[in-house]
Short mmCIF file of C-alpha atoms in Angstrom, two decimals:
data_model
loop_
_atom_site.label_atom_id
_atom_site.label_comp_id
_atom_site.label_asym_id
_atom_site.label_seq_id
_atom_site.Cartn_x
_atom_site.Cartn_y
_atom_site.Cartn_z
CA UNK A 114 -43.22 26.00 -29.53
CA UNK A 115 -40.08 26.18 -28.02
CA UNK A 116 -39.37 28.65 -25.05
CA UNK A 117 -36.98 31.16 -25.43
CA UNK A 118 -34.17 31.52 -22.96
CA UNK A 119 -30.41 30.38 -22.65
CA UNK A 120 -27.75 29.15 -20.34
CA UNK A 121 -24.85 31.07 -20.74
CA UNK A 122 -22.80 28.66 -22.55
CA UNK A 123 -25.41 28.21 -24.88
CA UNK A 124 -25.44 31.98 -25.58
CA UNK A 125 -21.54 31.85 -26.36
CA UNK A 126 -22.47 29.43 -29.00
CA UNK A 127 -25.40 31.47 -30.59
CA UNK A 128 -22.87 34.45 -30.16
CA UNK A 129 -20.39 33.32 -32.02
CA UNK A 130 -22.67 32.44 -35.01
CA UNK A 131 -24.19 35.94 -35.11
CA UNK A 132 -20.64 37.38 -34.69
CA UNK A 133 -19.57 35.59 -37.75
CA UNK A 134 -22.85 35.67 -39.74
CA UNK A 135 -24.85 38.16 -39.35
CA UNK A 136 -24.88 41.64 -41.17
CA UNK A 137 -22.24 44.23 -39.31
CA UNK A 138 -25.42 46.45 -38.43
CA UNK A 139 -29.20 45.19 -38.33
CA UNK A 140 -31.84 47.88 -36.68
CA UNK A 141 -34.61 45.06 -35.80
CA UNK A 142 -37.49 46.18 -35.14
CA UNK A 143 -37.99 49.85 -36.15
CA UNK A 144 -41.23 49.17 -37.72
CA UNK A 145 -42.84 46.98 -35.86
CA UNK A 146 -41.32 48.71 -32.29
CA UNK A 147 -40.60 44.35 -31.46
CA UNK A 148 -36.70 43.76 -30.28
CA UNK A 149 -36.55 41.72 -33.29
CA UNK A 150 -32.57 40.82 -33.18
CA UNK A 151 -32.53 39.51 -29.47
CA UNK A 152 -35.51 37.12 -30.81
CA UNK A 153 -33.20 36.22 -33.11
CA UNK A 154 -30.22 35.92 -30.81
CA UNK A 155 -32.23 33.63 -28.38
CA UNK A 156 -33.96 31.38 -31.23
CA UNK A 157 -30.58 30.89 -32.64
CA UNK A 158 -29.28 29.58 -29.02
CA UNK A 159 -31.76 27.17 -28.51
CA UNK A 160 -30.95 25.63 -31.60
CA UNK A 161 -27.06 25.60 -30.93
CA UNK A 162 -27.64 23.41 -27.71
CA UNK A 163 -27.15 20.00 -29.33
CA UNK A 164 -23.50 21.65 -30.48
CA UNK A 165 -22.34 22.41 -26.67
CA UNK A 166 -23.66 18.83 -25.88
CA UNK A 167 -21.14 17.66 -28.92
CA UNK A 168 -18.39 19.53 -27.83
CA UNK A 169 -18.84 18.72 -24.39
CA UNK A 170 -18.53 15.12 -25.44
CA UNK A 171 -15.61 15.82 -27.92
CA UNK A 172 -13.76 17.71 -24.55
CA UNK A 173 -14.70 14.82 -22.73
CA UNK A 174 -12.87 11.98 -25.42
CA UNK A 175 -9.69 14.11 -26.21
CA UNK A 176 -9.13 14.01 -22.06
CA UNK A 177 -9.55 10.13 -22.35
CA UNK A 178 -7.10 9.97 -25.30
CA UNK A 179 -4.50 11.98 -23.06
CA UNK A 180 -5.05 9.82 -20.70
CA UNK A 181 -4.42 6.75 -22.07
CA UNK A 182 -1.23 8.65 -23.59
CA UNK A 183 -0.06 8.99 -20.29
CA UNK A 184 -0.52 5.43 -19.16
CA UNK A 185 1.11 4.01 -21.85
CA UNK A 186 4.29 5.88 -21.22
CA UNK A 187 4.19 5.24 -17.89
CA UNK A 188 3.73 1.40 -18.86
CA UNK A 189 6.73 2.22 -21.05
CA UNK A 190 8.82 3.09 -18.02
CA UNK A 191 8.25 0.46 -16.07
CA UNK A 192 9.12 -2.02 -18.48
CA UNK A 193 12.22 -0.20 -18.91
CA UNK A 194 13.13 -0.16 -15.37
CA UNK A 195 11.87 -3.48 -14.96
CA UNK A 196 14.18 -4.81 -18.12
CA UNK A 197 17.54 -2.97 -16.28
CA UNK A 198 16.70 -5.35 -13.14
CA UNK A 199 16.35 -8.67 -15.12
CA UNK A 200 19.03 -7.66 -17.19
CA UNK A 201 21.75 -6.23 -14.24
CA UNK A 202 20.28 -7.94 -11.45
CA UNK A 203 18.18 -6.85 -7.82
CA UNK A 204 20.50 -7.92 -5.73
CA UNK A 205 23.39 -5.32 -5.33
CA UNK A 206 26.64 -6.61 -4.30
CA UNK A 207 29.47 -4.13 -2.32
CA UNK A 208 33.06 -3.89 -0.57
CA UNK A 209 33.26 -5.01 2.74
CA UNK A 210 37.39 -4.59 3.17
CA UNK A 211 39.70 -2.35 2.82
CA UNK A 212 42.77 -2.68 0.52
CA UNK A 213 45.53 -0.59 -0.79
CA UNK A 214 47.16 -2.01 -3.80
CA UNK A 215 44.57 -2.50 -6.09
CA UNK A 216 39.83 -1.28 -5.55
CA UNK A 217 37.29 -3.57 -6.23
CA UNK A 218 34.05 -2.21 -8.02
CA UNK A 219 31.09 -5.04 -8.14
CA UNK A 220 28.52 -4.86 -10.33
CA UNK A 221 26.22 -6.93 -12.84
CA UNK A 222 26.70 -10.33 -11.66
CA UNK A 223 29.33 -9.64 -8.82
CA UNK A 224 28.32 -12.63 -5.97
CA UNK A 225 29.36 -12.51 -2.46
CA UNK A 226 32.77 -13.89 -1.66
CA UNK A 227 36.10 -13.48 -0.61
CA UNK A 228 38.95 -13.66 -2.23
CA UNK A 229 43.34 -13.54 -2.04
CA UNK A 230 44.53 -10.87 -4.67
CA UNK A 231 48.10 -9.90 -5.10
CA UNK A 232 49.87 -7.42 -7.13
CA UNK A 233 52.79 -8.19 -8.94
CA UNK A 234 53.32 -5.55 -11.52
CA UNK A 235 51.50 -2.89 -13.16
CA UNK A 236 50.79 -2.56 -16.45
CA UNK A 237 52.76 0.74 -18.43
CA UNK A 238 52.47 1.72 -21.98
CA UNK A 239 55.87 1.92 -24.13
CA UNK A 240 57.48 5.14 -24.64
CA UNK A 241 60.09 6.33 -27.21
CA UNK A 242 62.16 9.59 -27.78
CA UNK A 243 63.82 11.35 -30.60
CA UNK A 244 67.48 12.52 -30.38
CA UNK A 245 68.17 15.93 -28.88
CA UNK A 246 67.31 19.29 -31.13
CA UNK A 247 68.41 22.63 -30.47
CA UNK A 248 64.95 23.65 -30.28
CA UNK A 249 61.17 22.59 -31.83
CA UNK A 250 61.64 24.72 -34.70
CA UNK A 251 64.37 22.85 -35.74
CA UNK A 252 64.56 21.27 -38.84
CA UNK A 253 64.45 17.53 -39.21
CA UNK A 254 65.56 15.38 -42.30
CA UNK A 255 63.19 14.22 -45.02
CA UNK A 256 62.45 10.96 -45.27
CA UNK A 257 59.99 7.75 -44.04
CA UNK A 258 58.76 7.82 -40.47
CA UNK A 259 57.21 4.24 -39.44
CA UNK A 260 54.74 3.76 -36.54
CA UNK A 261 54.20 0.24 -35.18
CA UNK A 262 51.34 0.14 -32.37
CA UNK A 263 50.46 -3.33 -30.15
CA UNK A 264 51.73 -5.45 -33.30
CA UNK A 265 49.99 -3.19 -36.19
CA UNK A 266 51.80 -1.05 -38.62
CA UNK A 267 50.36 1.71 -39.58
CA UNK A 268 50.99 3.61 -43.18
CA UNK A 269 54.12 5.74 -43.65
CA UNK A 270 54.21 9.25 -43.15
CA UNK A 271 56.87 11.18 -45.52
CA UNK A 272 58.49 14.15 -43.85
CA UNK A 273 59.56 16.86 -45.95
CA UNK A 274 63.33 17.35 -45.50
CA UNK A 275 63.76 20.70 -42.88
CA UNK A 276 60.62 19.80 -41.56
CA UNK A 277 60.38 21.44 -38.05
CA UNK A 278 60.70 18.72 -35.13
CA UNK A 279 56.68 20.36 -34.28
CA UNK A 280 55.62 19.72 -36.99
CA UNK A 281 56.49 15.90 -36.87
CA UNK A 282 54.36 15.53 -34.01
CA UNK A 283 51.84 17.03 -35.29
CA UNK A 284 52.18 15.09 -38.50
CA UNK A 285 52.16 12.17 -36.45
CA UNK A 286 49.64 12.79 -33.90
CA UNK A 287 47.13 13.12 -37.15
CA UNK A 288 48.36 9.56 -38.60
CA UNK A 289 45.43 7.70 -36.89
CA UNK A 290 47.72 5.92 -34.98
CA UNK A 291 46.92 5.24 -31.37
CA UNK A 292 49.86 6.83 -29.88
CA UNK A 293 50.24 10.79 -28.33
CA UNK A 294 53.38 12.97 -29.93
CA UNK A 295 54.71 16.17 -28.19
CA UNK A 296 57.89 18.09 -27.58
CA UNK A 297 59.72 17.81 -24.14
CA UNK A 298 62.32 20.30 -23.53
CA UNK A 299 65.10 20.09 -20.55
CA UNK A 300 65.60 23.22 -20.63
CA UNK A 301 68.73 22.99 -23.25
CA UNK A 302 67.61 20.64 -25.82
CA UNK A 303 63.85 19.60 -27.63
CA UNK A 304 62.48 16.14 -27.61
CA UNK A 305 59.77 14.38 -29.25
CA UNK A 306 58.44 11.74 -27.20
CA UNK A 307 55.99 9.25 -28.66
CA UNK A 308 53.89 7.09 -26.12
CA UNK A 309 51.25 4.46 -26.90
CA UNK A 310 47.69 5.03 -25.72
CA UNK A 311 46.91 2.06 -24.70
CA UNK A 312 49.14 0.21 -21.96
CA UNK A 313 51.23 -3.39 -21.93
CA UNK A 314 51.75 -5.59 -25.41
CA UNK A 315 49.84 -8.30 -26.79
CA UNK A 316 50.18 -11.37 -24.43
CA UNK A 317 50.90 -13.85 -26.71
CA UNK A 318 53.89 -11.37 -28.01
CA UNK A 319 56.51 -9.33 -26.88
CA UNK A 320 57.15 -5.91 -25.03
CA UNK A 321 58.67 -4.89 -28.37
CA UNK A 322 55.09 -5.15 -30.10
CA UNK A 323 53.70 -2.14 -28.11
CA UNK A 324 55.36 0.10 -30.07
CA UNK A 325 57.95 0.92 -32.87
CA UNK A 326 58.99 4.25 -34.44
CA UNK A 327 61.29 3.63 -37.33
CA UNK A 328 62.94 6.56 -39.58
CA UNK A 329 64.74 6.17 -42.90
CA UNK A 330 66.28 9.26 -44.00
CA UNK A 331 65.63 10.00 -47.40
CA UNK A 332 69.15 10.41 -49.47
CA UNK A 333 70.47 13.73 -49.66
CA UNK A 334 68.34 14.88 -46.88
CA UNK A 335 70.09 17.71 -44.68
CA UNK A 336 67.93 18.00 -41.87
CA UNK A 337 68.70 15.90 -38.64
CA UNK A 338 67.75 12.48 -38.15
CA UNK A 339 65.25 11.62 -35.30
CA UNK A 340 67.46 8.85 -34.03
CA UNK A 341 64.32 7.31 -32.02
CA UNK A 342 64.99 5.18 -29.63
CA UNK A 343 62.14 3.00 -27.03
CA UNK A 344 63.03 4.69 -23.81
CA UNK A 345 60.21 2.91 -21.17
CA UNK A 346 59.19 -0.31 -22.77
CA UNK A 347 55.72 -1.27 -22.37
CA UNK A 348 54.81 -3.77 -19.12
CA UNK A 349 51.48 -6.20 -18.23
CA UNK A 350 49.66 -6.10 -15.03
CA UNK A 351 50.27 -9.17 -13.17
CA UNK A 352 48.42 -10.15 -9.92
CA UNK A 353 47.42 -13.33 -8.66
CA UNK A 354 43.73 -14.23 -7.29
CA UNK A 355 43.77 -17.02 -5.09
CA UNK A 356 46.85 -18.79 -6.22
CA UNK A 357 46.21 -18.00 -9.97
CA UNK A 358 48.42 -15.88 -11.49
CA UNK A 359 46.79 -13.70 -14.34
CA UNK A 360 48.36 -11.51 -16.95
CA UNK A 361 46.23 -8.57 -18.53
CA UNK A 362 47.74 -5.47 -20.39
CA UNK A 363 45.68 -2.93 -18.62
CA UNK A 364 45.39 -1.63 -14.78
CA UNK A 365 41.25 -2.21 -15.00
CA UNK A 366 40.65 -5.53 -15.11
CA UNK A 367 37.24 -6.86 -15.19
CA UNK A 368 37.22 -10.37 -15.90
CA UNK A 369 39.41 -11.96 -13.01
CA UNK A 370 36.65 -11.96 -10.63
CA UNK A 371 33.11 -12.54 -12.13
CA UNK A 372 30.58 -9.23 -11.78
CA UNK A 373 33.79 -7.65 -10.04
CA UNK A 374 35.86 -5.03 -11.66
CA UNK A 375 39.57 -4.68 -10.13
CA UNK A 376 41.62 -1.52 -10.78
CA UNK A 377 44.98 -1.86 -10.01
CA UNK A 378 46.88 0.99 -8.15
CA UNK A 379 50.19 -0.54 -6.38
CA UNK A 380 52.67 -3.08 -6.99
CA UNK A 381 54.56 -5.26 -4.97
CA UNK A 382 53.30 -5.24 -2.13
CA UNK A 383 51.33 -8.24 -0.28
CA UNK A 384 48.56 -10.11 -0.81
CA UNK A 385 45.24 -8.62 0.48
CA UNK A 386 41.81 -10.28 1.08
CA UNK A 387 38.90 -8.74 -1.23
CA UNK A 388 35.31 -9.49 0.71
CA UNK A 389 32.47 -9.01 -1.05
CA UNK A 390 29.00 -9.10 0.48
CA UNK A 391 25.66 -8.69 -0.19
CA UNK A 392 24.22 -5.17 0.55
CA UNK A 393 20.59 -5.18 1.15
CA UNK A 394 20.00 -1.43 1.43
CA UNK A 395 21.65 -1.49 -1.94
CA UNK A 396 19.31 -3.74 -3.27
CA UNK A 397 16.09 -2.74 -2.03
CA UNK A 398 17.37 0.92 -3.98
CA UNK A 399 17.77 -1.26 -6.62
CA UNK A 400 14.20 -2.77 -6.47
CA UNK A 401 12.65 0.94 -5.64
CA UNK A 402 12.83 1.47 -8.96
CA UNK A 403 10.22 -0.74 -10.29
CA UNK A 404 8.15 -0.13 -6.97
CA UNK A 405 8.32 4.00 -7.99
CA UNK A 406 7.64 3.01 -11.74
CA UNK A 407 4.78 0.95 -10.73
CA UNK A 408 3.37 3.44 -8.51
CA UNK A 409 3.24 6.10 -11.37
CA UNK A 410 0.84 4.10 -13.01
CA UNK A 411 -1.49 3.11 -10.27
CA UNK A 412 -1.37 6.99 -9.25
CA UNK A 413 -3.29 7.49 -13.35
CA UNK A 414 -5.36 4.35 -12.69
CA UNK A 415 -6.78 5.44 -9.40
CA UNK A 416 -7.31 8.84 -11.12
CA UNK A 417 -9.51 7.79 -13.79
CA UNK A 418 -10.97 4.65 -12.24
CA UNK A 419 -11.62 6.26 -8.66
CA UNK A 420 -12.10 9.81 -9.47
CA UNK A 421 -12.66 12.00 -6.56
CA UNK A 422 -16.07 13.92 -5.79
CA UNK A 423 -16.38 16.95 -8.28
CA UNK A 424 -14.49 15.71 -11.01
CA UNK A 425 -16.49 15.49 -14.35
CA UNK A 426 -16.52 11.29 -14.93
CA UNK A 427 -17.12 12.13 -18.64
CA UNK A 428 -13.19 13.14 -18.74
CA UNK A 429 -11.58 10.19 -17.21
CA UNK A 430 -11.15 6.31 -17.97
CA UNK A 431 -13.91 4.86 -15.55
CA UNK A 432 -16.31 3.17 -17.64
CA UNK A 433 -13.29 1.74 -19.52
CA UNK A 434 -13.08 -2.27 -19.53
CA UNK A 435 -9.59 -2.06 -21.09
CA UNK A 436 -8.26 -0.25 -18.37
CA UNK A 437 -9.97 -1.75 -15.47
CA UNK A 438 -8.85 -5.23 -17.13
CA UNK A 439 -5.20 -3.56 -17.01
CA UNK A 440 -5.62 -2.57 -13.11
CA UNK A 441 -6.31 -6.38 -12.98
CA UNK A 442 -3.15 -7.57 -14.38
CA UNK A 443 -1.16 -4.93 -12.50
CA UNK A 444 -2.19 -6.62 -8.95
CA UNK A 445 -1.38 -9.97 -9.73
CA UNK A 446 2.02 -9.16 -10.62
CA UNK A 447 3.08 -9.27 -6.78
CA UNK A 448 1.58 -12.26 -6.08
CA UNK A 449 2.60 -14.16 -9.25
CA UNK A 450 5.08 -16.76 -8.48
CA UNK A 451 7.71 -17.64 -10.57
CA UNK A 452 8.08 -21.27 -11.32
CA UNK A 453 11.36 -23.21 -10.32
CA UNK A 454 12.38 -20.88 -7.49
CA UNK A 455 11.57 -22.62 -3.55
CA UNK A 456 11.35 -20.37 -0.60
CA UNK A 457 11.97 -16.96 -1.92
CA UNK A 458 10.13 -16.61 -5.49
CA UNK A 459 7.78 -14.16 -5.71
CA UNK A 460 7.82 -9.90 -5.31
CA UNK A 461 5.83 -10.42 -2.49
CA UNK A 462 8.74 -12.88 -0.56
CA UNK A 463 11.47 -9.96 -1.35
CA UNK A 464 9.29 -7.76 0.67
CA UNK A 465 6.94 -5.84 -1.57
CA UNK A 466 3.64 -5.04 -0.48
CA UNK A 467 0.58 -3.81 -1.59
CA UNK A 468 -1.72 -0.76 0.05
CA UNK A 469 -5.29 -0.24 0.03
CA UNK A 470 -5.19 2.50 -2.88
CA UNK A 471 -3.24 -0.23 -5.11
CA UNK A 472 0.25 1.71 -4.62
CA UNK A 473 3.91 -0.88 -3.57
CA UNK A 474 5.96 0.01 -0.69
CA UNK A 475 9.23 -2.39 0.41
CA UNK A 476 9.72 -3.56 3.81
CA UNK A 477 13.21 -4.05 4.61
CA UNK A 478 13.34 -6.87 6.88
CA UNK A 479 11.32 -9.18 4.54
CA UNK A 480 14.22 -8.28 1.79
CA UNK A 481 16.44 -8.54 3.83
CA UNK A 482 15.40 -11.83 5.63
CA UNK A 483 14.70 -13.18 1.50
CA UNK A 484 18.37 -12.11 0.43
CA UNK A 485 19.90 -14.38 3.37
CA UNK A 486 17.79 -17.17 2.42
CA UNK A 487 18.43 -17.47 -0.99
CA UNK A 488 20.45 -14.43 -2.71
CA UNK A 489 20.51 -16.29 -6.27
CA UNK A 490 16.29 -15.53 -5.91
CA UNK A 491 16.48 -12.35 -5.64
CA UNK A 492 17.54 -12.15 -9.37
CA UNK A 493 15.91 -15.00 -10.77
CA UNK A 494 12.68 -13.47 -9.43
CA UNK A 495 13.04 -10.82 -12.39
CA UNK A 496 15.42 -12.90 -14.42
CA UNK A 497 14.21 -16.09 -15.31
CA UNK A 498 13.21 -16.55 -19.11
CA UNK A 499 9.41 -16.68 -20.20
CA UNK A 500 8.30 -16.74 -16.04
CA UNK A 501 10.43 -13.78 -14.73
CA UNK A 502 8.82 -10.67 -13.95
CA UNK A 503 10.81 -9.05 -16.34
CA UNK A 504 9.50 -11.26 -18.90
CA UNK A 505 5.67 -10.85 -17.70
CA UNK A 506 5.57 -7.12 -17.86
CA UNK A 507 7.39 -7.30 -21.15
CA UNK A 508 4.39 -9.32 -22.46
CA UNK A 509 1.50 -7.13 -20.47
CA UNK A 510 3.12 -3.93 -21.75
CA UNK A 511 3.31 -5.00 -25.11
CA UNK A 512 0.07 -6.80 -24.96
CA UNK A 513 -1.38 -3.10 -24.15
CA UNK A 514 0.84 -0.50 -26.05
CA UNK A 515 1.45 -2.26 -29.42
CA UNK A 516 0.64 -0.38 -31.81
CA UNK A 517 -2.75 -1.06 -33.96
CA UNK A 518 -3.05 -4.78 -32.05
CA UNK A 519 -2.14 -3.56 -28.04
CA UNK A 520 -5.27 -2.63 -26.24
CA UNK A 521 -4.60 0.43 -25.58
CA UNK A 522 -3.35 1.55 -28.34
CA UNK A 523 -6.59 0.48 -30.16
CA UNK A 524 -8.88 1.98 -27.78
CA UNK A 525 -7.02 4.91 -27.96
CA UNK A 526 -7.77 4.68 -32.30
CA UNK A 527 -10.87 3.91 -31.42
CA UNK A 528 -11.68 7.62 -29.31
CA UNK A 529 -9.27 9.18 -32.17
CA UNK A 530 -11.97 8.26 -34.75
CA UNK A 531 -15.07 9.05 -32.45
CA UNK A 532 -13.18 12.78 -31.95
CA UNK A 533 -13.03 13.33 -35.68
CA UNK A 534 -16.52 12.08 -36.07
CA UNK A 535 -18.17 14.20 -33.61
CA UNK A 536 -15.95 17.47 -35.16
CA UNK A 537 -17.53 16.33 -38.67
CA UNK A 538 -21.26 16.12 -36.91
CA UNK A 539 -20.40 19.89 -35.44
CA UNK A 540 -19.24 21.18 -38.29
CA UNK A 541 -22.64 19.77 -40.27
CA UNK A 542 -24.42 21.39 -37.08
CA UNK A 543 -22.43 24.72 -37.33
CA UNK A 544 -23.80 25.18 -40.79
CA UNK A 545 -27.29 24.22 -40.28
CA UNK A 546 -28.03 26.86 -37.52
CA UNK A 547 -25.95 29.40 -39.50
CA UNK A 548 -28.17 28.60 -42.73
CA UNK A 549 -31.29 28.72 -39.43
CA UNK A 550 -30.08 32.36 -38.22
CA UNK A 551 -30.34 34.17 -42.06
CA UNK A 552 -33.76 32.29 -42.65
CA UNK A 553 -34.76 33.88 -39.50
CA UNK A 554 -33.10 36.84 -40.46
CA UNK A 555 -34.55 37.24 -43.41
CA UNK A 556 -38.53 36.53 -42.19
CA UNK A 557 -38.36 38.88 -39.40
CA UNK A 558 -36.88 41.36 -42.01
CA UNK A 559 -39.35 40.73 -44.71
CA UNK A 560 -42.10 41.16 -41.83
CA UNK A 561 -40.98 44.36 -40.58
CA UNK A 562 -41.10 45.23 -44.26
CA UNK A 563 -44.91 44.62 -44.57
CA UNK A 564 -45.36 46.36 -41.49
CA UNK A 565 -43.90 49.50 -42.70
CA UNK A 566 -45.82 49.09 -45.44
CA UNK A 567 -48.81 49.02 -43.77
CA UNK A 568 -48.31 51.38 -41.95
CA UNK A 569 -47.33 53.56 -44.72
CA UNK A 570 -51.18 53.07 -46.26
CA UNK A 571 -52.44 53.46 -42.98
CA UNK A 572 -50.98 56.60 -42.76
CA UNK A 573 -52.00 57.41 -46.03
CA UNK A 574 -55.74 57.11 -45.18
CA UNK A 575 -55.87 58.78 -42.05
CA UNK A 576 -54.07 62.43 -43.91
CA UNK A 577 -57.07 61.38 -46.28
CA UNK A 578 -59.58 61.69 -43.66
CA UNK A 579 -58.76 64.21 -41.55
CA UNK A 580 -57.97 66.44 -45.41
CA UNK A 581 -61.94 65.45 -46.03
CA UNK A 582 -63.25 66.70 -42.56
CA UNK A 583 -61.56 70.06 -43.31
CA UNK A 584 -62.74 70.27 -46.29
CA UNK A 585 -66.17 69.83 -45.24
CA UNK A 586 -66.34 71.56 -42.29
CA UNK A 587 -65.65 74.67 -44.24
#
């Protein structure tokens, strides 16, 4: 037989049950003078023990499946941040002169160089006015106003005849046209002035082709005519980079100098050098960001793989092959070497190294040393198709977070289904010591029952006796 007594978390258990199942009121006992509903209480938390032990194991899986949540979007990040690299480039690239007609900004495939670049002319967008009206209000003449942008014309717009010179603008502003429309006033007279968005005419074309604004009066119209007129024509940038002269019909230009883009800000004036070098504390701020995304998922791995004293084992991920097998192929990824590169081709060579607890750190002179030696490297290391780095953690993250065939992501189905089996086995468990408690319930009832009862007759007997010995003794 069983001996009754209870942790406390198994009493919270049996609790709960005789909260929800018993009777509101039971007075155990008052027959037989036993404590008949703490019995009761105690029988019914010996039997709920096997429940904690599924719940604790339950607790234990849904921390797992968080877990593994959290590692695979943390291997989610790095392959993002590992992607930007192969796909911008490590090796960061800045402005080492000074210049005053025109800034350089490098970026995505900007290389170290230097370079002549001159300034001939900026490039301006067309403008073109209206005649001179007494004021904005005033009323214009109906008829056909024509808008010609960068060679395209655009559909008519009809003006109502007395049409304020406002409302033209506005009328024209909302023609989808790319060109802006507002009244200028001198103080004595209103203007509408009409200026394309977008700056210099189509190369191949004319200055004419920026814009046109055309008006044909409708006949009997009273209002006054427009009378535009092109009062800045449009202009191209023109500036020269090391002997070549270049034409482009915008101020940012971004495909004279490869990875470089140049923004034009003076004209006429001399030719200026443009040095760019390679900046090494740029790039290892660059390459930080894989070493940080990295170290966000040794940080979970060393969590659940080395858990410290104390923690309950049962929660984390360290009897889990998958993930040990993933800590695996995380430490080889500094040391893998990436075929076709010579002296600089691995993370390791640009200075990357690994700690005792598993976690990256750069050291400078090592990057900095690699990025003299071979600056193209520094790229290839995450760039290079099928062999890159950026290519191997796109295959090991996918490998583990695809879902239904990565790893992970199966392991993690796999805990899912274990979690809704062991609810189904506690529910079945639940019922069975419920269905337990009212049996016992109902014995110690029926027994306290016969004991009144027998007491009852017992009662019974003893008036009987004690009426006879009066009687006799009479």
């Amino acid at each position: 037989m069983a001996t009754i007594g209870s942790s406390s978390a198994s009493s919270s258990v049996a609790g709960a049950l005789a909260s929800s199942l018993s009777p509101a009121f039971t007075a155990g006992g008052l027959a037989s003078g036993l404590d008949t509903n703490s019995i009761v209480s105690q029988l019914v938390t010996i039997e709920s023990q096997p429940i904690q032990l599924l719940q604790q194991q339950q607790q234990g899986l849904q921390s797992q499946v968080s877990a593994l949540g959290d590692l695979m979007s943390k291997l989610s990040d790095l392959q993002t941040a590992t992607d930007a690299l192969a796909s911008n480039g490590v090796l960061a690239v800045s402005t080492a002169s000074s210049t005053t007609s025109f800034t350089a900004t490098p970026g995505a495939g900007a290389a170290a160089g230097r370079y002549t670049v001159q300034v001939d002319s900026l490039a301006r967008a067309a403008k073109a006015r209206s005649a001179a009206f007494s004021s904005s209000g005033a009323p214009v003449a109906g008829g056909t106003l024509t808008l010609t942008v960068q060679g395209k014309a655009y559909p008519p717009i009809t003006i109502a005849d007395g049409t304020s010179l406002s409302d033209v603008a506005t009328a024209i502003r909302q023609s989808g046209a790319p060109v802006s429309a507002t009244i200028l006033s001198d103080g004595t007279s209103s203007y509408l002035s009409v200026t394309a968005l977008d700056t210099g005419y189509p190369v191949s074309g004319a200055p004419a082709d920026a814009l046109g604004v055309a008006f044909a009066a409708a006949p009997g119209a009273t209002g006054q005519d427009p009378a535009f007129a092109i009062t800045s024509p449009a202009t191209n940038a023109v500036l020269w980079v090391d002997g070549l002269k270049m034409t482009r019909t915008s101020n940012t230009v971004s495909d004279a100098i490869p990875g470089t883009t140049l923004t034009l800000g003076q004209e006429g004036g001399p030719a200026e050098d443009l040095v760019l070098a390679n900046d090494a504390k740029a790039t290892q701020a660059k390459l930080q960001q894989f070493v940080d995304a990295y170290n966000a998922i040794n940080s979970v791995l060393q969590q659940n793989l080395s858990p410290g004293q104390g923690t309950d084992r049962s929660s984390t991920l360290t009897g889990d092959s998958a993930v040990r097998e993933l800590q695996a192929k995380m430490q080889t990824l500094t040391s893998a070497i990436v075929p076709g590169l010579s002296s600089v081709r691995s993370l390791a060579d640009l200075g990357v190294q690994t700690a005792k607890d598993g976690s990256l750190s750069i050291d400078a002179t090592t990057l900095s040393n690699a990025i003299t030696a071979d600056p193209s490297a520094v790229n290839a290391i995450f760039s290079t198709a099928t062999t890159g780095i950026g290519a191997v953690v796109d295959g090991l993250v996918n490998d583990e977070t695809a879902p239904v065939t990565g790893t992970l992501s199966a392991d993690q189905s796999a805990m899912n289904d274990s979690i809704s089996r062991l609810g189904d086995q506690i529910t079945a468990a639940q019922a069975r010591v419920a269905t337990y408690q009212q049996t016992l319930l109902a014995e110690f009832a029926a027994m306290e029952q016969t004991v009144s009862s027998l007491k009852a007759v017992g009662n019974y007997l003893t008036a009987q006796a004690q009426a006879q010995q009066q009687t006799a003794s009479k």
